[in-house]
Tab-separated table of C-alpha atoms in Angstrom:
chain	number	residue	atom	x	y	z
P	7	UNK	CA	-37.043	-19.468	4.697
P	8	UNK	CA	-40.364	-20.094	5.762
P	9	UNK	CA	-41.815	-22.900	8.442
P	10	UNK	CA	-43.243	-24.401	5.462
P	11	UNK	CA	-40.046	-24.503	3.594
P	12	UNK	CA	-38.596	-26.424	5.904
P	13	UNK	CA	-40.973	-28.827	6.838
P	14	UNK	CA	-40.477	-29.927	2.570
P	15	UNK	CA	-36.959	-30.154	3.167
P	16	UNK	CA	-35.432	-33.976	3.351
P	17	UNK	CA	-32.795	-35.264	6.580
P	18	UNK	CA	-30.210	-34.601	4.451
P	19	UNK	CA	-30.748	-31.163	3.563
P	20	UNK	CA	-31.647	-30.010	7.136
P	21	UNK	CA	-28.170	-31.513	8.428
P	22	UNK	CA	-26.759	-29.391	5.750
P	23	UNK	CA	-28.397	-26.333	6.160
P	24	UNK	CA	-27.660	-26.488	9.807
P	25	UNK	CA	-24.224	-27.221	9.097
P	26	UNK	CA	-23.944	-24.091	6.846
P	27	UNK	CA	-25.481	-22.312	9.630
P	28	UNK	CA	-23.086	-23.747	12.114
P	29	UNK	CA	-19.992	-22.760	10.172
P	30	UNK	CA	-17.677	-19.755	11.439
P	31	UNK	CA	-17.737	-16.444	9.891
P	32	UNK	CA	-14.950	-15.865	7.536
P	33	UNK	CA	-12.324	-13.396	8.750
P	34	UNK	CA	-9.133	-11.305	7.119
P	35	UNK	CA	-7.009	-14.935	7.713
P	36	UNK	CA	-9.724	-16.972	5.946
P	37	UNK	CA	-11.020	-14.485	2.921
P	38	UNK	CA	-10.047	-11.113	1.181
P	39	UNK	CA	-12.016	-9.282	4.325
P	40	UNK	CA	-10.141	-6.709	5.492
P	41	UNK	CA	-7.764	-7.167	8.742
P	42	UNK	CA	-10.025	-4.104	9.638
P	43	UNK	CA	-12.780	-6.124	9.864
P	44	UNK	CA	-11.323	-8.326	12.821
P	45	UNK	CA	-10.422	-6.094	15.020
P	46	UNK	CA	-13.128	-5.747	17.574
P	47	UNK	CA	-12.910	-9.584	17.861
P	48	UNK	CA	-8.751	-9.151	18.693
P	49	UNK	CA	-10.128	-6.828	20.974
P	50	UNK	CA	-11.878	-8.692	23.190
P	51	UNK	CA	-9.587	-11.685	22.989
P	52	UNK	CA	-6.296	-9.185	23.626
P	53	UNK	CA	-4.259	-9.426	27.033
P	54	UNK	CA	-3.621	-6.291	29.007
P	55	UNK	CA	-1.993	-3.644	27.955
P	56	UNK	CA	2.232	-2.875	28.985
P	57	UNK	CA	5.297	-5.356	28.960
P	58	UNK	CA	4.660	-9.128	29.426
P	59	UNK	CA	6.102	-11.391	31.788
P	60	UNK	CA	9.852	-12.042	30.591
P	61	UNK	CA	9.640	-9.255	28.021
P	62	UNK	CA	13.345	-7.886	27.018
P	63	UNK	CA	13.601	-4.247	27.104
P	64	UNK	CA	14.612	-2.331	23.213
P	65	UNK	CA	17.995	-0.430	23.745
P	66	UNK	CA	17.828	3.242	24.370
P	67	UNK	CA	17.260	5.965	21.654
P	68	UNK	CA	20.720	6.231	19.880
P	69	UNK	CA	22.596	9.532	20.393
P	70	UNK	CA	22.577	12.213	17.463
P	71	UNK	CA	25.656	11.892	15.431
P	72	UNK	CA	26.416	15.764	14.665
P	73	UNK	CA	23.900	17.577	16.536
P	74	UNK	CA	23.050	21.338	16.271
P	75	UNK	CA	24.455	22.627	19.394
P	76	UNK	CA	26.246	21.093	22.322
P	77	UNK	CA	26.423	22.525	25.716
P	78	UNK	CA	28.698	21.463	28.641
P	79	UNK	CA	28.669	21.990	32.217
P	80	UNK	CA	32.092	21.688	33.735
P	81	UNK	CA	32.383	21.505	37.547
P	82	UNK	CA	33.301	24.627	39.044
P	83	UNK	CA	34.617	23.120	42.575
P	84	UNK	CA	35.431	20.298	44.036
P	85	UNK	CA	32.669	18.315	46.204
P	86	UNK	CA	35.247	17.368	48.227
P	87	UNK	CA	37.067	20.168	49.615
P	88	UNK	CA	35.620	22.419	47.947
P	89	UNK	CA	38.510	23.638	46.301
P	90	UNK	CA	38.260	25.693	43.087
P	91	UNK	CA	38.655	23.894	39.550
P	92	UNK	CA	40.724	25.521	36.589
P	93	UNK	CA	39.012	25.392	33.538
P	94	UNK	CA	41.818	24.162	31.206
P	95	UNK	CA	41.489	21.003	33.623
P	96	UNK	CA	40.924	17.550	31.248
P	97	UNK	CA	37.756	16.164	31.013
P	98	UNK	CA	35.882	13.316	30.325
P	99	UNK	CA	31.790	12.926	28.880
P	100	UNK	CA	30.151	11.028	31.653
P	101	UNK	CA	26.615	11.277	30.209
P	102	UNK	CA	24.747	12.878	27.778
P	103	UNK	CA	20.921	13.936	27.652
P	104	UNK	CA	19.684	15.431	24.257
P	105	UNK	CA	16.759	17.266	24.233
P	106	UNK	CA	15.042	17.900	20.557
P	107	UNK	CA	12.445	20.184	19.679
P	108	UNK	CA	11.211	22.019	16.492
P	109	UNK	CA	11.772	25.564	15.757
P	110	UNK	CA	8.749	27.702	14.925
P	111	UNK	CA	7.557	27.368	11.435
P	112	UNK	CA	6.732	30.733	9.706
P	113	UNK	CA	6.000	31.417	6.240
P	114	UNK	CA	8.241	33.399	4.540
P	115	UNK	CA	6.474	35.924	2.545
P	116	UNK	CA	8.263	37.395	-0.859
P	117	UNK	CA	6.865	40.812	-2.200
P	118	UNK	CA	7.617	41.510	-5.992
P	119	UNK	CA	7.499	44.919	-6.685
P	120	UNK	CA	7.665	46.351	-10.435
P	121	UNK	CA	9.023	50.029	-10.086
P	122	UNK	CA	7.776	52.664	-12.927
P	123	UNK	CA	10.572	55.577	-13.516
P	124	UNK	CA	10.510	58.494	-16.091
P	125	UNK	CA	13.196	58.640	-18.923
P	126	UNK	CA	15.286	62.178	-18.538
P	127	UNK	CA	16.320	62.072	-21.989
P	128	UNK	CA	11.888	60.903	-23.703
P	129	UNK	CA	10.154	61.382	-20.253
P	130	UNK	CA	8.719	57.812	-21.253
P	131	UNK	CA	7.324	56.184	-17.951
P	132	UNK	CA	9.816	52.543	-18.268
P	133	UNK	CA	7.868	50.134	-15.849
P	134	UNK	CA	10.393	46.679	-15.040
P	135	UNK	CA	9.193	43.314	-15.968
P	136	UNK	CA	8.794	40.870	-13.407
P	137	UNK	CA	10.345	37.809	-13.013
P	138	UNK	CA	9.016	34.598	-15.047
P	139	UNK	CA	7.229	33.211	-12.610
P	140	UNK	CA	6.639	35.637	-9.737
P	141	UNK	CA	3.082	36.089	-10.860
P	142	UNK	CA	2.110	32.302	-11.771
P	143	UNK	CA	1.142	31.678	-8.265
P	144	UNK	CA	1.587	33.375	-4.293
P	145	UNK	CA	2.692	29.594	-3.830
P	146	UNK	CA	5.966	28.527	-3.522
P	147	UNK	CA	7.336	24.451	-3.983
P	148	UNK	CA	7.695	23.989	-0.894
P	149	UNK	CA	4.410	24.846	0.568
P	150	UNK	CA	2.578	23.246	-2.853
P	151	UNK	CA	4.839	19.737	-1.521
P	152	UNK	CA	3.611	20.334	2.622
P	153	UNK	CA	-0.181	20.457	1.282
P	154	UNK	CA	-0.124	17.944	-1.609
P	155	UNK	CA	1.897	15.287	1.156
P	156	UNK	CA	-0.638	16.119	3.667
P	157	UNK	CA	-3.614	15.211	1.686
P	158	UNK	CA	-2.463	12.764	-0.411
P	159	UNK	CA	-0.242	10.617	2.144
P	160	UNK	CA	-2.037	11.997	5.694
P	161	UNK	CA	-5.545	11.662	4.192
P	162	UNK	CA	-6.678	14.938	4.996
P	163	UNK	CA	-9.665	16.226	4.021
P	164	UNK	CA	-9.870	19.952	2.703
P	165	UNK	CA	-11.296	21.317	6.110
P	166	UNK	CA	-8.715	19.153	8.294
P	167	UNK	CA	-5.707	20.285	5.695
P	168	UNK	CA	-6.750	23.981	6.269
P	169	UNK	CA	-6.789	23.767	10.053
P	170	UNK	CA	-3.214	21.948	10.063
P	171	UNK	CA	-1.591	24.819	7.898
P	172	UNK	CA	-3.202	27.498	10.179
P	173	UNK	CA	-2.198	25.764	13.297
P	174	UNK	CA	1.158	24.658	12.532
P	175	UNK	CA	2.574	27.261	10.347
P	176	UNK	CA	-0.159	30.346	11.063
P	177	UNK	CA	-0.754	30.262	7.136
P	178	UNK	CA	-4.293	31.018	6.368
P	179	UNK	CA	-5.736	29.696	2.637
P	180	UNK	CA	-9.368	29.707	1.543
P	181	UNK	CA	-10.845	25.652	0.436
P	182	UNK	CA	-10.833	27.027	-2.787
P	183	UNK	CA	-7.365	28.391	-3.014
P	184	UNK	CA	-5.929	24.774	-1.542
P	185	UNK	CA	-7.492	22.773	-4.392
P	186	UNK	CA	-5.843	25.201	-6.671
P	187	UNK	CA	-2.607	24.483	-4.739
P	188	UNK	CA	-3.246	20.751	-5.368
P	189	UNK	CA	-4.226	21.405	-8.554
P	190	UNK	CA	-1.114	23.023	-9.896
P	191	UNK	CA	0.770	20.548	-7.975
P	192	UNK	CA	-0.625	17.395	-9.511
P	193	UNK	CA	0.100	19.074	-13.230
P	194	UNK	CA	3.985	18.548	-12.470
P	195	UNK	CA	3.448	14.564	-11.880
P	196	UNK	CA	2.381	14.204	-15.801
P	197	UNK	CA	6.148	13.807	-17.149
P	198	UNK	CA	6.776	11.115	-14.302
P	199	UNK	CA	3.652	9.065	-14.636
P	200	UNK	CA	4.615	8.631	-18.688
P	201	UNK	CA	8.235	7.406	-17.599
P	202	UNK	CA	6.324	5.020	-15.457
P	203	UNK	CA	4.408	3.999	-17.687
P	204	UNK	CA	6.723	3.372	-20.568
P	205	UNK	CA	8.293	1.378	-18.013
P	206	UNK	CA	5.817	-0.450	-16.968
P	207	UNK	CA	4.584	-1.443	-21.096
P	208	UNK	CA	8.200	-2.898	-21.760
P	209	UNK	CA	8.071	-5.086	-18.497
P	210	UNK	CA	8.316	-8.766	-19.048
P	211	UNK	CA	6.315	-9.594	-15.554
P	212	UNK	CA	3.656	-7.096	-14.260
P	213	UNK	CA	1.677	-7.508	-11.308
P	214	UNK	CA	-1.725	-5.900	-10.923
P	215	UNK	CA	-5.012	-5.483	-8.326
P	216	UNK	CA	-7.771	-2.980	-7.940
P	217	UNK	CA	-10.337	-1.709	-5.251
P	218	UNK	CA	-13.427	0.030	-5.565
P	219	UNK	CA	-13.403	3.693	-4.703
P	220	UNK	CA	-16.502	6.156	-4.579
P	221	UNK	CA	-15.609	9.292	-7.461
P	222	UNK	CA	-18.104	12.009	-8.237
P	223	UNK	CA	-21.039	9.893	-5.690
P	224	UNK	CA	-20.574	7.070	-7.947
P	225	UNK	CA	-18.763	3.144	-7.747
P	226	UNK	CA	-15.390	3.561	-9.437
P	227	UNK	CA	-12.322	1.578	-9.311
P	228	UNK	CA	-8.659	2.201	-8.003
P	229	UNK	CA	-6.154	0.304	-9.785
P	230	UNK	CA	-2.281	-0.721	-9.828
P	231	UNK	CA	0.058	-2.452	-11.810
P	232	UNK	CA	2.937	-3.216	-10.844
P	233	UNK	CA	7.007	-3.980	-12.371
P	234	UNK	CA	10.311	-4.697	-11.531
P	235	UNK	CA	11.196	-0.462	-11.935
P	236	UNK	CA	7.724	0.988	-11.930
P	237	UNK	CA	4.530	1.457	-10.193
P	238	UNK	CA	1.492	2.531	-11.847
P	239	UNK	CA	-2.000	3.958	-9.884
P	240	UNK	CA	-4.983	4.445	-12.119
P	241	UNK	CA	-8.257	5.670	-11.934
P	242	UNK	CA	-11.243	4.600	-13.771
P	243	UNK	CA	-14.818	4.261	-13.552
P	244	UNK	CA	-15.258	0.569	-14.771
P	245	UNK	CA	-13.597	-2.780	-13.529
P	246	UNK	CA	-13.537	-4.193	-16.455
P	247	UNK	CA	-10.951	-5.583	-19.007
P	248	UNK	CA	-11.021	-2.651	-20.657
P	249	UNK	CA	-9.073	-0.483	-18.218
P	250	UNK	CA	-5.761	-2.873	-18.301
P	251	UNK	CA	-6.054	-2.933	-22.124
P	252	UNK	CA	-5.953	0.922	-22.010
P	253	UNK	CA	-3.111	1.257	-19.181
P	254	UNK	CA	-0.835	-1.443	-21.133
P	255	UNK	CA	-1.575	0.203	-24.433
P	256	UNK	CA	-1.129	-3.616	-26.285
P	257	UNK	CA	1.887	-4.741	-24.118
P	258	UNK	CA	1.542	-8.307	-23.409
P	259	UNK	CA	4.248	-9.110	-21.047
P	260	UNK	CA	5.611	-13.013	-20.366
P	261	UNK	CA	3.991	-13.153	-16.983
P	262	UNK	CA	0.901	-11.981	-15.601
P	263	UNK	CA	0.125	-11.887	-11.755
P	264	UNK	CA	-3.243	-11.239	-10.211
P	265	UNK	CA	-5.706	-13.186	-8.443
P	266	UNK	CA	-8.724	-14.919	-10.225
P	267	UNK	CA	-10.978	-11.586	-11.422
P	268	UNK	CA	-12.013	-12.237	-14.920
P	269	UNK	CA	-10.798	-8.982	-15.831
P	270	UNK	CA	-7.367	-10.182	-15.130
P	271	UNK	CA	-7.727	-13.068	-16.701
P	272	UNK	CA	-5.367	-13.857	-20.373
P	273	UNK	CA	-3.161	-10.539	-20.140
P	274	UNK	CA	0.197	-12.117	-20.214
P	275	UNK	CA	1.484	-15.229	-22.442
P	276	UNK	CA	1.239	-16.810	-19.174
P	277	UNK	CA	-0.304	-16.417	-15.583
P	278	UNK	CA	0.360	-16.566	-11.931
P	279	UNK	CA	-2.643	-16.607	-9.441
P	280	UNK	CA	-1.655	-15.254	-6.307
P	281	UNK	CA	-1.272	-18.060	-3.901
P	282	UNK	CA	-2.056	-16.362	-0.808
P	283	UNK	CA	-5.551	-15.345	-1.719
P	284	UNK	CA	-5.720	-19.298	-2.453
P	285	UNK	CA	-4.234	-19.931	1.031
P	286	UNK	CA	-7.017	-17.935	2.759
P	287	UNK	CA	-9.344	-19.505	0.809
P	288	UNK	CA	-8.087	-23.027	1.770
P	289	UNK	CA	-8.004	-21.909	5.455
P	290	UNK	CA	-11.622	-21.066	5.740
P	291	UNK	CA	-12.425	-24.535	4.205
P	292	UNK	CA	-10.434	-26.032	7.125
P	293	UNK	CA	-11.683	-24.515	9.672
P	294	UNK	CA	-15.334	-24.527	8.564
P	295	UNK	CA	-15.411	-28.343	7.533
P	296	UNK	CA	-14.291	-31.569	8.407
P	297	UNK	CA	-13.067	-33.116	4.908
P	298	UNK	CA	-9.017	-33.707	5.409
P	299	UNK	CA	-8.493	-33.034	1.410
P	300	UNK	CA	-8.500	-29.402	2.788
P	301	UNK	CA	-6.066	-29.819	5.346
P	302	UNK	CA	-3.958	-31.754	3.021
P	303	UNK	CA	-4.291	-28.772	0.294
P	304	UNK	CA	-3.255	-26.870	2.914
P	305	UNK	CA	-0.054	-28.358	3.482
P	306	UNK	CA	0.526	-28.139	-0.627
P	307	UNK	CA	0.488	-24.843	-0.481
P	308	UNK	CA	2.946	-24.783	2.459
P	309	UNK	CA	5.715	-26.890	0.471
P	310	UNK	CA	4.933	-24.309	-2.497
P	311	UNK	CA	5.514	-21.447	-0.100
P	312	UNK	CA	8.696	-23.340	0.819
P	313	UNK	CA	9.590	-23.752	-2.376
P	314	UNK	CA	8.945	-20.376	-3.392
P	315	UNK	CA	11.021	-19.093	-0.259
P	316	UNK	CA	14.516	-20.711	-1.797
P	317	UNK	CA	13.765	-20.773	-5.365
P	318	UNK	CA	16.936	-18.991	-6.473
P	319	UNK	CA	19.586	-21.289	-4.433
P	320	UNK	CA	17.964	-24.433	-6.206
P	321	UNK	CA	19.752	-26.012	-9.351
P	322	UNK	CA	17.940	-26.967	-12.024
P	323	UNK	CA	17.309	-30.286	-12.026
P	324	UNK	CA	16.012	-29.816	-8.371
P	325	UNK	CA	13.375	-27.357	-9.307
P	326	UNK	CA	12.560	-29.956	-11.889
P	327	UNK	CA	12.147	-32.602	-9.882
P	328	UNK	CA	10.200	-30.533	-7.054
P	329	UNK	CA	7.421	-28.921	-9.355
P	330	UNK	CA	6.773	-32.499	-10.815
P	331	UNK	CA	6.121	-33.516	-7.325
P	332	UNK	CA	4.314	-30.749	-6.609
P	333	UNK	CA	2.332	-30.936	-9.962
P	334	UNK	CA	1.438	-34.669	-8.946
P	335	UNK	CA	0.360	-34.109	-5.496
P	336	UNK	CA	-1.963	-31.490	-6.336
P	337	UNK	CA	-3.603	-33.818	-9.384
P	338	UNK	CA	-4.394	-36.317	-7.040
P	339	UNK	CA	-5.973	-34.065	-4.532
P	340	UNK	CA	-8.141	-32.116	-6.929
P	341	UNK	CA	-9.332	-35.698	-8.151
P	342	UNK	CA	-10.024	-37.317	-4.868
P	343	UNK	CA	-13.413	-36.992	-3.899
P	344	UNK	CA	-14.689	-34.922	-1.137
P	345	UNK	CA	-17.222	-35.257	1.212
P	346	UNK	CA	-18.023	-31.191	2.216
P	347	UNK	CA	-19.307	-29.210	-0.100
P	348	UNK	CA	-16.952	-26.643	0.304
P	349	UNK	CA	-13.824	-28.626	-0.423
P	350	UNK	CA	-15.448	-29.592	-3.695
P	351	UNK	CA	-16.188	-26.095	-4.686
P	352	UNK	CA	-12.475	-25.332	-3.798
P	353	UNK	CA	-11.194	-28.037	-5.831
P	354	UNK	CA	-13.116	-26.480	-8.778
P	355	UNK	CA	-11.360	-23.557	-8.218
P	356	UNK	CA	-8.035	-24.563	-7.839
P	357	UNK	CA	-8.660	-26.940	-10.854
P	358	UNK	CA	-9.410	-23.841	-13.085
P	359	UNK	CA	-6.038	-22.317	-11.770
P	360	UNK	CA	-4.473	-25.691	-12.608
P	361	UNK	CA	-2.049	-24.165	-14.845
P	362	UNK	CA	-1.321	-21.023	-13.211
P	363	UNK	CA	-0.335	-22.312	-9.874
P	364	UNK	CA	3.393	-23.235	-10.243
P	365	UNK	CA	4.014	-20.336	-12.935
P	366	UNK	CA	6.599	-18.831	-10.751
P	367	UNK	CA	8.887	-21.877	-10.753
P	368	UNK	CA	9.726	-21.322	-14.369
P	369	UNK	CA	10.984	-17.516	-13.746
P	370	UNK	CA	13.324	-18.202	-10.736
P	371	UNK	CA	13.638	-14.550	-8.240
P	372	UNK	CA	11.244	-12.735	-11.301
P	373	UNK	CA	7.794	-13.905	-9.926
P	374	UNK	CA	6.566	-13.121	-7.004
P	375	UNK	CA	4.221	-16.116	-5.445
P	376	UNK	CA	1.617	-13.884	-4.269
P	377	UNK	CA	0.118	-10.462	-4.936
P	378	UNK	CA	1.023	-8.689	-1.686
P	379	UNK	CA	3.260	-5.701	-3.410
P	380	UNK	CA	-0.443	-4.673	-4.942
P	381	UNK	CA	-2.246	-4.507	-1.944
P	382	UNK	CA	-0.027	-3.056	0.235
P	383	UNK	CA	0.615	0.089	-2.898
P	384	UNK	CA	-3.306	-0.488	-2.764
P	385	UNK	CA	-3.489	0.436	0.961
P	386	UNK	CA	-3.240	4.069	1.037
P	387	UNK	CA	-6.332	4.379	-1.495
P	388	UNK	CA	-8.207	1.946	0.897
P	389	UNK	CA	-7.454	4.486	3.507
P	390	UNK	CA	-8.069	7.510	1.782
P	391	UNK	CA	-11.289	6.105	0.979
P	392	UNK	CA	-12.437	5.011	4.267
P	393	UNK	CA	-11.430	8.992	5.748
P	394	UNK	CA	-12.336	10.472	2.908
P	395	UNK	CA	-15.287	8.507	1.782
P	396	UNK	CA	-13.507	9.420	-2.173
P	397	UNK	CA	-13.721	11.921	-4.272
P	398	UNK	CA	-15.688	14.936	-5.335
P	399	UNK	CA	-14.017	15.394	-8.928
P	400	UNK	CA	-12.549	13.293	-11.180
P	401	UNK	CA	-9.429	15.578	-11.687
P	402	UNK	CA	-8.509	14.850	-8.114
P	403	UNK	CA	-8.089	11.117	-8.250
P	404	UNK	CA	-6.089	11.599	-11.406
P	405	UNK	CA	-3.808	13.743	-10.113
P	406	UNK	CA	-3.603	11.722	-6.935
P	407	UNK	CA	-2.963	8.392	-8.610
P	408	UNK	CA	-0.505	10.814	-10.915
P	409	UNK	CA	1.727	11.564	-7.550
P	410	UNK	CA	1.567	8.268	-6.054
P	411	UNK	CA	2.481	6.550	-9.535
P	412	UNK	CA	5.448	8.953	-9.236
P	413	UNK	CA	6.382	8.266	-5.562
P	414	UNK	CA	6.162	4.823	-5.149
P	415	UNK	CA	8.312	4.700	-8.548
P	416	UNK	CA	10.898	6.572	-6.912
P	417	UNK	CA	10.788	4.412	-3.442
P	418	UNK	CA	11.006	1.449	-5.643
P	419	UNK	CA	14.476	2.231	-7.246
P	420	UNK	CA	16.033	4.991	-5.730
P	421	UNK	CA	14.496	4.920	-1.649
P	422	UNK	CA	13.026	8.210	-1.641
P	423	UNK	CA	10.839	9.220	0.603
P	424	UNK	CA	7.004	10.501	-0.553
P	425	UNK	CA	8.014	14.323	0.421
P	426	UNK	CA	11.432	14.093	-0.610
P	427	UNK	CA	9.923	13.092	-4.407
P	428	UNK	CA	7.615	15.592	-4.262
P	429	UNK	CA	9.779	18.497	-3.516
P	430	UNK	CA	11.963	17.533	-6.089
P	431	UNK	CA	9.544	17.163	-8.774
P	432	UNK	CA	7.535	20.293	-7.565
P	433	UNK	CA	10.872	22.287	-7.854
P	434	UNK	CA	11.938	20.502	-11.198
């Protein structure tokens, strides 16, 4: 803005453009800004490193139940009087010190050999047929798992990936022959992202969130849906309503929950906005102005976090009676009128969540009050980007969404750990 600008401008629009000027910058507790983003500002503001004042020690490293090999040393002779000491004397553990280490890690190479011989009786040369199998690939499961954890959980890039396996386990693969590795690995996830996904289309509350991802130099989109039994990554190069009509294939399930993108917007018979992008929202309006209908939507959202927390041990009639005073409460606020600008374009927005706000109180331990589950199954692609900086090929972030649809499935309802499900479903 020029000097001429603002010599047209009135009192009342310089005092609020130099209020807008004076307000603070939003961070990860006031917006959708990663915590990321804060950190050099926790950085200057952090005490010193190493235990503080008062601090209670953790408990020592517990003791290996059944470990691999125990020695003892006995005492040959007494300190004493240095008298000899028979060995079938009792004795008693007066401490124990474990040392752990790993063994060396070697691959173990497996030649197949198809022998020729000569029938005495025809002289026909009889050559044996390998097993099915031996000559699909010179990779075995296991080492297929190793790489496809490393770069899909450790974020390695090809270079970094090839380095580890030569360093740690003296195996030496070209780029090329790695992304075949990969390759081949992500083709056994197919069977277990369809499961998933049949899952996830019969769900009566599905949660879902996406994050932009660069594939093939251009803006794409990472997304995730999310079920009581299922966990669903998917790739695509538009943000747009299109991709959840695709991934739900026509399934309209009783509850939606997402935040306020458009996209999201009318997917379930009914909707839940996540609260806690509201809640940052409302922060930054409290801390940036002075209006007290912020603070005091503030405090509504903290009695429908409360509410939220014990929703299950509440009868009823108490839920009743607590969402009607909830419901009221928040119609008065969103009607009072505001004096900062930015309360008034937060009531707005709350106003066009009226509906969607208390959603959860109808579906007692079935809806989650906030959105969290996506983002944190969100994180690892928000990582992977930022190493990374995405994706060359398209087939890549397919097949990576394919294995983490797969994994976080299984950690969902059964525990397992990322390598654990992809050993077994490499080997399956």
């Amino acid at each position: 803005m020029s000097r001429s600008d603002l010599e047209r401008l009135s009192k009342e629009e310089l005092i609020e453009l130099v209020l807008r000027l004076h307000r603070p910058e939003k961070t990860s507790r006031t917006s959708s800004k990663p915590p990321a983003s804060d950190r050099k500002e926790r950085r200057e503001k952090a005490r010193p490193g190493g235990a503080k004042p008062r601090h209670e020690g953790h408990n020592k490293r517990a003791l290996t139940p059944d470990p691999d090999q125990v020695v003892e040393y006995r005492p040959a002779s007494c300190s004493a009087c240095g008298e000899l000491l028979p060995t079938d004397l009792t004795a008693e553990v007066v401490s124990v010190h474990e040392r752990i280490d790993l063994p060396l890690v070697r691959p173990v190479v497996e030649q197949h050999r198809s022998l020729c011989v000569t029938c005495p009786a025809c002289r026909t040369q009889v050559a044996a047929l390998r097993s099915v199998g031996a000559d699909a690939t010179p990779f075995g499961p296991r080492l297929q798992a190793v790489a496809t954890y490393l770069k899909t959980f450790q974020a390695l890039s090809y270079e970094r990936l090839q380095a580890a396996l030569s360093d740690l386990f003296g195996l030496t693969l070209s780029q090329g022959g790695l992304m075949n590795v990969l390759r081949r690995a992500q083709g056994c996830f197919a069977e277990g992202r369809d499961a998933a996904l049949a899952r996830l289309r019969r769900a009566p509350v599905v949660a879902s969130d996406e994050t932009g991802v660069c594939i093939e130099g251009a803006n794409s989109y990472h997304w995730v849906f999310r079920c009581e039994d299922a966990v669903v990554h998917h790739a695509a190069p538009s943000r747009s309503a299109a991709v959840v009509g695709e991934v739900m294939a026509g399934h309209r399930p009783a509850v939606w929950l997402s935040d306020r993108y458009s996209a999201q917007q009318g997917r379930g018979e009914r909707q839940q906005t996540c609260l806690a992008h509201l809640s940052r929202d409302v922060a930054y309006v409290v801390e940036a102005g002075d209006d007290l209908i912020a603070l005091r939507l503030q405090w509504w959202l903290d009695k429908a976090f409360g509410l939220a927390h014990g929703l299950t041990e509440l009868a009823a009639s108490t839920l009743a009676r607590k969402r009607c005073e909830l419901e009221q409460d928040l119609d008065a606020l969103l009607k009072a009128p505001a004096t900062c600008d930015l309360t008034r374009a937060l009531q707005t927005r709350m106003s066009r969540a009226r509906d969607q706000l208390l959603t959860f109180v109808a579906f007692p331990g079935q809806v989650d009050v906030t959105n969290n589950a996506c983002e944190r199954d969100l994180r690892p692609a928000v990582v992977q980007r930022k190493v990374t900086n995405g994706y060359r090929a398209m087939w890549a972030v397919k097949g990576e969404a394919d294995v983490r649809t797969v994994t976080a499935t299984a950690a969902l309802t059964t525990k397992a750990t990322p390598f654990a499900t992809l050993l077994a479903t490499i080997t399956a």
